[in-house]
Coordinates of C-alpha atoms in Angstrom, one line a residue:
M174 CA 91.1 123.0 62.9
F175 CA 88.6 120.3 61.9
T176 CA 86.2 120.3 58.6
H177 CA 83.2 118.5 58.1
Q178 CA 85.6 115.9 56.5
I179 CA 87.4 115.4 59.6
F180 CA 90.6 116.6 58.1
G181 CA 92.2 119.8 59.9
R182 CA 95.5 121.8 60.5
G183 CA 97.6 122.0 63.6
N184 CA 100.0 123.5 65.1
Q185 CA 103.6 122.7 66.2
S186 CA 102.3 121.6 69.6
A187 CA 100.1 119.1 67.9
F188 CA 102.3 117.5 65.7
I189 CA 104.7 116.9 69.0
L190 CA 101.7 115.5 70.9
F191 CA 100.9 113.1 67.9
D192 CA 104.4 112.4 66.8
G193 CA 103.9 113.8 63.3
T194 CA 105.5 115.9 60.8
R195 CA 105.2 119.5 60.1
E196 CA 104.5 118.7 56.5
E197 CA 101.6 116.7 57.4
F198 CA 99.6 119.1 60.1
E199 CA 100.5 121.9 57.4
K200 CA 98.9 119.8 54.9
G201 CA 96.1 118.6 56.6
I202 CA 95.3 115.2 58.6
N203 CA 92.5 113.0 59.4
V204 CA 91.8 113.5 63.0
L205 CA 90.3 110.5 63.5
D206 CA 93.4 108.5 62.5
F207 CA 95.3 109.3 65.6
I208 CA 92.2 108.1 67.9
V209 CA 92.3 104.2 69.1
P210 CA 89.4 102.3 67.2
E211 CA 87.7 101.8 70.4
D212 CA 87.1 105.4 70.8
R213 CA 86.9 106.6 66.8
D214 CA 82.7 105.8 66.8
R215 CA 82.1 108.0 69.8
A216 CA 84.8 110.8 68.7
R217 CA 83.2 110.6 65.0
Q218 CA 79.7 111.0 66.2
N219 CA 80.8 113.7 68.8
I220 CA 82.0 115.9 65.8
L221 CA 78.9 115.2 63.4
R222 CA 76.9 116.4 66.3
I223 CA 78.9 119.6 66.7
L224 CA 78.2 120.3 63.1
N225 CA 74.8 119.7 63.6
G226 CA 74.8 122.5 66.0
E227 CA 74.8 120.6 69.4
K228 CA 77.0 121.6 72.0
I229 CA 78.9 118.8 74.1
G230 CA 81.7 120.4 76.0
E231 CA 84.8 118.8 76.4
D232 CA 85.1 114.9 75.3
E233 CA 87.8 112.5 76.5
Y234 CA 89.8 110.2 74.2
T235 CA 92.6 107.8 74.0
A236 CA 95.1 108.8 70.8
Q237 CA 97.5 106.8 69.4
R238 CA 101.2 108.3 68.3
R239 CA 103.2 107.2 65.2
D240 CA 105.5 104.9 67.7
G241 CA 102.5 103.1 69.3
S242 CA 102.7 105.0 72.4
T243 CA 99.3 106.6 74.0
V244 CA 97.9 110.1 75.1
Q245 CA 95.1 110.8 76.4
I246 CA 93.5 113.6 75.2
A247 CA 90.8 116.1 75.9
I248 CA 88.7 118.2 72.7
H249 CA 87.3 121.2 73.0
A250 CA 85.3 121.9 69.8
S251 CA 83.2 124.5 68.2
L252 CA 81.3 125.1 65.0
I253 CA 82.4 127.5 62.5
I254 CA 79.9 129.6 61.0
K255 CA 80.3 131.3 57.7
G256 CA 77.8 132.9 55.6
N257 CA 75.3 131.5 58.2
K258 CA 76.4 128.1 57.7
P259 CA 78.3 125.4 58.9
A260 CA 81.6 125.4 57.8
G261 CA 83.9 123.3 59.9
L262 CA 84.6 122.7 63.6
R263 CA 87.5 124.8 65.9
G264 CA 89.2 122.6 68.1
I265 CA 91.8 122.7 71.0
L266 CA 93.6 119.2 71.8
I267 CA 94.7 119.0 75.6
D268 CA 97.5 116.4 76.7
I269 CA 95.7 114.9 80.0
T270 CA 97.9 112.1 80.3
E271 CA 99.3 113.2 83.6
R272 CA 95.9 114.2 84.7
K273 CA 94.4 111.0 84.0
K274 CA 97.0 109.4 86.1
I275 CA 96.4 111.3 89.0
E276 CA 92.6 110.8 88.8
E277 CA 93.6 107.0 88.8
Q278 CA 95.9 107.3 91.9
L279 CA 93.0 109.1 93.5
K280 CA 90.6 106.7 92.2
A281 CA 92.5 103.8 93.8
L282 CA 93.2 105.7 97.0
S283 CA 89.1 106.0 97.6
L284 CA 88.7 102.3 96.7
Y285 CA 91.8 100.5 98.4
D286 CA 93.7 99.9 101.2
S287 CA 97.3 102.0 100.4
L288 CA 99.0 98.6 102.8
T289 CA 97.5 95.6 101.6
G290 CA 96.2 96.7 98.1
L291 CA 92.4 95.3 99.4
Y292 CA 89.7 97.1 98.6
N293 CA 88.7 99.7 101.7
R294 CA 85.7 100.4 103.8
T295 CA 84.0 102.4 101.7
Y296 CA 84.2 100.3 98.6
F297 CA 83.1 97.1 100.7
K298 CA 79.9 99.4 101.7
H299 CA 79.0 99.8 98.6
E300 CA 79.4 96.3 97.5
M301 CA 77.3 95.4 100.5
Q302 CA 75.1 97.6 99.0
R303 CA 75.1 96.3 95.6
C304 CA 75.0 92.8 96.5
E305 CA 71.7 93.4 98.4
R306 CA 70.1 94.5 95.3
I307 CA 71.2 91.9 92.7
C308 CA 72.8 88.9 94.2
P309 CA 70.3 86.0 93.6
G310 CA 71.5 83.2 95.7
P311 CA 72.4 82.7 99.5
L312 CA 74.8 85.2 100.3
S313 CA 77.7 85.2 103.4
I314 CA 79.8 87.5 104.9
I315 CA 83.2 86.7 106.9
V316 CA 84.5 89.2 109.4
C317 CA 88.1 88.7 110.8
D318 CA 89.8 90.4 113.2
V319 CA 94.0 89.9 114.3
D320 CA 94.6 89.2 117.5
G321 CA 97.1 90.9 119.6
L322 CA 98.0 93.6 116.8
K323 CA 98.0 96.3 118.9
L324 CA 100.5 94.7 121.4
V325 CA 102.9 93.8 118.5
N326 CA 103.0 97.3 117.3
D327 CA 103.5 98.8 120.5
T328 CA 106.2 96.5 121.4
L329 CA 108.2 95.4 118.1
G330 CA 106.7 98.5 116.2
H331 CA 104.3 99.2 113.3
D332 CA 106.3 97.4 110.9
R333 CA 106.2 94.4 112.1
G334 CA 102.6 94.7 112.7
D335 CA 102.3 96.2 108.9
A336 CA 103.6 92.3 108.3
L337 CA 101.3 91.0 110.2
L338 CA 98.3 92.7 108.3
L339 CA 100.0 91.8 105.0
A340 CA 100.0 88.3 105.9
V341 CA 96.3 88.4 106.5
A342 CA 95.8 89.7 103.1
G343 CA 97.4 86.9 101.8
V344 CA 95.7 84.2 103.9
L345 CA 92.3 86.0 102.9
K346 CA 93.3 86.1 98.8
Q347 CA 94.5 82.7 99.2
S348 CA 91.3 81.3 100.8
L349 CA 88.8 82.8 98.9
R350 CA 86.9 82.5 95.4
E351 CA 87.8 84.1 92.4
G352 CA 84.7 86.7 92.5
D353 CA 84.5 87.0 96.7
T354 CA 85.3 90.7 97.8
V355 CA 87.5 90.8 100.2
A356 CA 88.3 94.5 102.5
R357 CA 90.3 95.7 104.9
I358 CA 87.8 97.7 106.4
G359 CA 89.6 98.9 109.8
G360 CA 92.8 98.7 111.6
D361 CA 93.3 95.1 112.3
E362 CA 89.6 94.2 110.9
F363 CA 89.0 92.4 107.5
A364 CA 85.5 91.2 105.9
A365 CA 84.9 89.3 102.8
L366 CA 82.0 89.2 100.8
L367 CA 80.8 86.1 99.2
P368 CA 78.0 85.9 96.7
N369 CA 76.1 82.5 96.0
C370 CA 77.7 80.8 99.1
N371 CA 75.7 78.9 101.6
S372 CA 76.5 78.1 105.2
S373 CA 78.2 75.0 104.0
S374 CA 80.5 76.4 101.6
V375 CA 81.5 79.6 103.9
E376 CA 82.4 77.1 107.1
K377 CA 84.5 75.4 104.4
T378 CA 86.2 78.8 103.2
C379 CA 86.9 79.6 107.0
E380 CA 88.2 76.4 107.8
R381 CA 90.9 77.2 104.4
I382 CA 91.6 80.4 106.6
R383 CA 92.5 78.6 109.6
K384 CA 94.9 75.9 107.5
S385 CA 96.0 79.0 105.5
V386 CA 96.9 80.6 109.0
E387 CA 98.6 77.5 110.6
G388 CA 100.8 77.2 107.2
Y389 CA 101.8 80.9 107.4
N390 CA 102.9 80.3 111.5
A391 CA 104.7 76.9 110.4
A392 CA 107.0 79.2 107.9
H393 CA 107.2 82.4 110.3
P394 CA 107.4 81.0 113.9
E395 CA 109.1 84.2 115.0
L396 CA 105.9 86.0 115.3
P397 CA 102.6 84.0 115.4
L398 CA 99.7 85.1 113.5
S399 CA 96.0 84.7 115.1
I400 CA 92.8 85.7 113.6
S401 CA 89.3 85.3 115.0
T402 CA 86.8 84.8 112.4
G403 CA 83.1 84.9 112.3
A404 CA 80.4 84.0 109.3
A405 CA 76.9 84.6 108.6
T406 CA 74.7 83.5 105.9
S407 CA 71.2 84.5 104.8
D408 CA 68.7 84.3 101.6
A409 CA 66.5 87.2 103.3
S410 CA 68.3 89.2 105.7
R411 CA 69.1 92.6 105.2
I412 CA 72.6 92.9 104.5
R413 CA 73.6 95.1 107.8
D414 CA 72.0 92.6 109.8
L415 CA 73.6 90.1 108.2
Y416 CA 77.0 92.0 108.6
R417 CA 76.5 92.5 112.3
E418 CA 75.7 88.8 112.9
A419 CA 79.0 88.0 111.2
D420 CA 81.0 90.6 113.6
N421 CA 78.9 89.2 116.6
N422 CA 80.3 85.6 115.7
M423 CA 83.8 86.9 115.4
Y424 CA 83.7 88.9 118.4
R425 CA 82.4 85.5 120.4
E426 CA 85.4 83.6 118.9
K427 CA 87.9 86.5 119.8
L428 CA 86.8 86.4 123.5
H429 CA 87.8 82.4 123.8
Q430 CA 91.1 83.0 121.9
S431 CA 92.4 86.7 122.1
K432 CA 94.1 85.7 125.5
S433 CA 95.8 82.7 123.9
A434 CA 96.7 84.7 121.2
R435 CA 98.3 87.2 123.2
S436 CA 99.7 84.6 125.1
A437 CA 101.5 83.1 122.0
I438 CA 102.9 86.1 121.1
V439 CA 104.1 87.1 124.6
Q440 CA 105.7 83.5 124.8
T441 CA 107.4 84.4 121.4
L442 CA 108.8 87.5 122.8
M443 CA 110.3 85.4 126.0
N444 CA 111.5 82.7 123.5
A445 CA 113.5 85.4 121.3
L446 CA 115.0 87.2 124.7
K447 CA 116.1 83.5 125.8
E448 CA 117.9 82.9 122.7
R449 CA 119.3 86.8 122.4
D450 CA 120.4 86.3 126.3
F451 CA 120.8 90.4 126.1
I452 CA 124.7 91.3 126.1
T453 CA 126.3 88.0 127.8
E454 CA 125.7 84.3 127.9
G455 CA 124.4 83.6 131.3
H456 CA 123.3 87.2 132.8
A457 CA 120.0 86.2 133.6
D458 CA 121.0 82.9 135.5
R459 CA 123.9 84.8 137.8
L460 CA 120.8 87.8 138.1
Q461 CA 118.9 85.4 139.6
D462 CA 121.4 84.1 141.9
L463 CA 122.1 87.7 143.2
V464 CA 118.2 88.7 143.7
V465 CA 117.4 85.7 145.5
G466 CA 120.6 86.1 147.7
L467 CA 119.4 89.4 148.5
G468 CA 115.5 88.8 149.0
K469 CA 116.7 85.9 151.3
L470 CA 119.4 87.8 153.0
I471 CA 116.3 90.8 153.8
G472 CA 113.8 88.2 154.7
L473 CA 111.7 88.0 151.9
P474 CA 108.7 85.4 152.1
E475 CA 109.3 82.6 149.7
H476 CA 106.4 83.7 147.4
K477 CA 108.1 87.1 146.9
I478 CA 111.5 85.3 146.1
T479 CA 109.5 83.5 143.4
D480 CA 108.6 86.6 141.8
L481 CA 112.0 88.1 142.1
R482 CA 113.5 85.0 140.1
L483 CA 111.1 85.9 137.3
F484 CA 111.8 89.4 137.6
A485 CA 115.2 88.8 136.8
Q486 CA 114.6 86.3 134.0
F487 CA 112.4 88.6 132.3
Y488 CA 112.7 92.5 133.6
D489 CA 114.5 93.3 130.0
I490 CA 112.1 91.7 128.0
G491 CA 110.9 95.1 126.2
K492 CA 114.3 94.9 124.8
V493 CA 113.0 92.7 122.1
G494 CA 111.6 96.1 120.5
I495 CA 114.8 98.0 120.6
P496 CA 116.9 97.6 117.0
D497 CA 119.7 95.3 117.2
R498 CA 121.8 98.1 116.0
I499 CA 121.2 99.9 119.1
L500 CA 121.2 97.1 121.5
F501 CA 124.3 95.5 120.3
K502 CA 126.2 98.5 119.8
P503 CA 129.8 97.9 120.4
G504 CA 130.3 101.2 122.1
P505 CA 128.4 104.0 124.0
L506 CA 125.1 105.4 122.8
T507 CA 124.4 108.9 121.3
S508 CA 121.9 110.7 123.0
E509 CA 119.3 109.7 120.6
E510 CA 119.9 106.2 120.5
F511 CA 120.0 106.2 124.5
K512 CA 116.4 107.8 124.5
E513 CA 115.2 104.7 121.9
M514 CA 117.1 102.2 124.1
Q515 CA 114.7 104.0 127.4
R516 CA 111.8 102.9 125.7
H517 CA 112.3 99.1 127.0
T518 CA 110.8 99.9 129.8
E519 CA 107.9 100.6 128.6
I520 CA 107.8 98.0 125.8
G521 CA 108.4 95.9 128.8
H522 CA 105.4 96.9 130.8
R523 CA 102.9 96.7 127.6
I524 CA 104.1 92.9 127.0
A525 CA 103.7 91.9 130.9
Q526 CA 100.6 93.3 130.6
S527 CA 99.3 91.4 128.0
A528 CA 100.6 87.9 129.6
P529 CA 99.0 86.5 132.9
D530 CA 101.8 84.9 134.0
L531 CA 104.3 88.3 133.9
A532 CA 101.1 90.8 134.8
P533 CA 102.2 90.4 138.4
I534 CA 106.0 91.8 137.8
A535 CA 104.4 94.6 134.9
D536 CA 104.9 97.7 137.6
W537 CA 108.2 96.7 138.3
I538 CA 109.3 95.6 134.7
L539 CA 108.4 99.6 134.4
K540 CA 110.1 101.0 137.2
H541 CA 113.8 99.0 137.0
H542 CA 115.5 101.8 135.7
E543 CA 114.3 104.4 138.5
W544 CA 117.2 105.9 140.6
W545 CA 116.7 105.9 144.6
D546 CA 117.8 110.0 144.4
G547 CA 115.4 110.1 141.4
R548 CA 117.2 110.6 138.5
G549 CA 116.0 107.3 136.8
Y550 CA 113.5 107.0 134.2
P551 CA 110.6 106.7 132.8
L552 CA 108.8 108.3 136.0
G553 CA 111.5 109.7 137.9
S554 CA 110.4 107.9 140.9
K555 CA 112.8 107.9 144.1
G556 CA 113.5 106.3 147.5
K557 CA 111.2 104.3 148.5
E558 CA 108.2 105.1 145.7
I559 CA 110.4 102.5 143.7
P560 CA 109.3 99.0 144.8
L561 CA 111.8 97.3 146.8
E562 CA 112.0 94.4 144.2
C563 CA 113.3 97.3 141.6
R564 CA 115.7 98.1 144.3
I565 CA 117.1 94.7 144.5
L566 CA 117.6 93.9 141.0
A567 CA 119.5 97.5 140.2
I568 CA 122.3 96.7 142.6
A569 CA 122.7 93.1 141.5
D570 CA 122.1 94.2 137.5
A571 CA 124.8 96.6 137.7
Y572 CA 127.0 94.5 139.6
D573 CA 127.0 91.6 136.9
A574 CA 127.1 94.3 134.0
M575 CA 130.3 95.8 135.6
T576 CA 131.7 92.1 136.1
S577 CA 131.1 91.0 132.6
N578 CA 133.0 91.2 129.2
R579 CA 131.2 93.8 126.8
P580 CA 132.0 94.0 123.2
Y581 CA 133.8 97.2 124.0
R582 CA 135.7 96.7 127.5
R583 CA 136.9 93.7 129.4
A584 CA 134.9 92.9 133.0
M585 CA 135.7 94.9 135.9
P586 CA 137.3 92.4 139.0
H587 CA 135.1 91.7 142.1
E588 CA 136.4 94.5 144.3
R589 CA 136.4 97.5 141.9
A590 CA 132.9 96.8 141.0
I591 CA 131.7 96.2 144.7
M592 CA 133.8 99.9 145.3
E593 CA 131.6 101.2 142.4
I594 CA 128.2 100.2 144.1
K595 CA 129.3 101.5 147.3
R596 CA 129.8 104.8 145.6
C597 CA 126.4 104.9 144.1
A598 CA 124.7 104.4 147.3
G599 CA 122.6 106.9 147.8
S600 CA 122.4 108.2 144.4
Q601 CA 121.9 105.2 142.0
F602 CA 121.0 102.4 144.7
D603 CA 119.3 102.0 148.0
P604 CA 122.1 102.6 150.5
Q605 CA 120.6 99.8 153.2
L606 CA 120.5 97.3 150.1
V607 CA 123.9 98.1 149.5
L608 CA 125.1 97.1 152.7
S609 CA 123.2 93.8 152.5
F610 CA 124.2 92.9 149.0
L611 CA 128.0 93.1 150.5
Q612 CA 127.4 90.3 152.5
I613 CA 125.7 87.9 150.2
F614 CA 129.0 86.7 148.7
N615 CA 130.2 85.1 151.6
I616 CA 126.6 84.2 153.2
F617 CA 125.2 82.3 150.0
S618 CA 128.5 81.5 148.5
I619 CA 127.7 83.1 145.3
P620 CA 131.2 83.0 143.1
V621 CA 132.6 86.2 142.5
S622 CA 134.2 87.6 139.2
I623 CA 138.1 87.6 139.5

């Protein structure tokens, strides 16, 4: 209970809350002693308002305990009347510390992007409206888009894509001035508001962004970052028109560099494939010899032979998106691991579609694990529904896999591998191509494994 002298007595919960002693609370304390100085005048005024008959409902304060820690409290107070005269206050104190934490978390979710920590689209729109009302000088807007993010997400996974988004956030924070507002406004889109920034200054900012991207790529050559940017400046335009102009400028730049950005990403993946040379050293070279030999034997034209060489080099490019723990596991895969491994055909298909050099073989990359009898993946195609190039590679790849060492088994002799190829003719392999394959070692002097 609080009296008009602002002294009161509390129950056990109160002295636990404030870290006081039972004796103090039974004797009576000055409630304001526990309110932090910056809230104390407001608390005093509210108490006096209630004593004067005003109803103010719940009010919130920060209270300080004896050990120096603080708690957030809500006070519900009402006037005590005796003999038709105010005699004091009756109050309930509620510890709302956890509630306030939750409120702050919800506020942060409503204002900030959870991944990058930048402001989100909702906050950016409010800030645009505020700047339109109060910014006295020239206002500039920069809009940025991350090139190739979908390709990275689809091929390497969202963890790698998220890493790129975090890198963009770092680049923008590093390049912008204190007082500028930067936000992630979409999946791969960012925007910045630059008050009191003329066209010359915003161009310098865009140049800083470009330089920062170059620095990032020099430090992270394994996956390049590419950002398309557009900027606009105005003293008088409506801010929505200004944003639209910046957005249009960004898309113009994106048209010029999106293909090169995707190509750079694909080239990085291709380099990674070469460096890892999946499973066994020299596999790609041996495979090219086998598919070229078989292709020539059945009379394919030279341009098809060229495509076969490319196919043999990059048919497994989708494996850059498969975790190493599965790809290089020294033993048979579990059913779940095998399902994950099967994704490499679809990943490779997406990569090839994004690269002009690989686009002609994208369909083959998708279908290179189809079986003649329809029991392959991912589509279950069978017979001559499967591209000829895929049927050629299937035989050559199986032969080289069997005759090469693996971490969990030694290489098979040539004769045993040939027997296995024959056994699978008509089920896994095109039976006519198997007959042709048996001839290429003598005709083209291709070395055989001993």
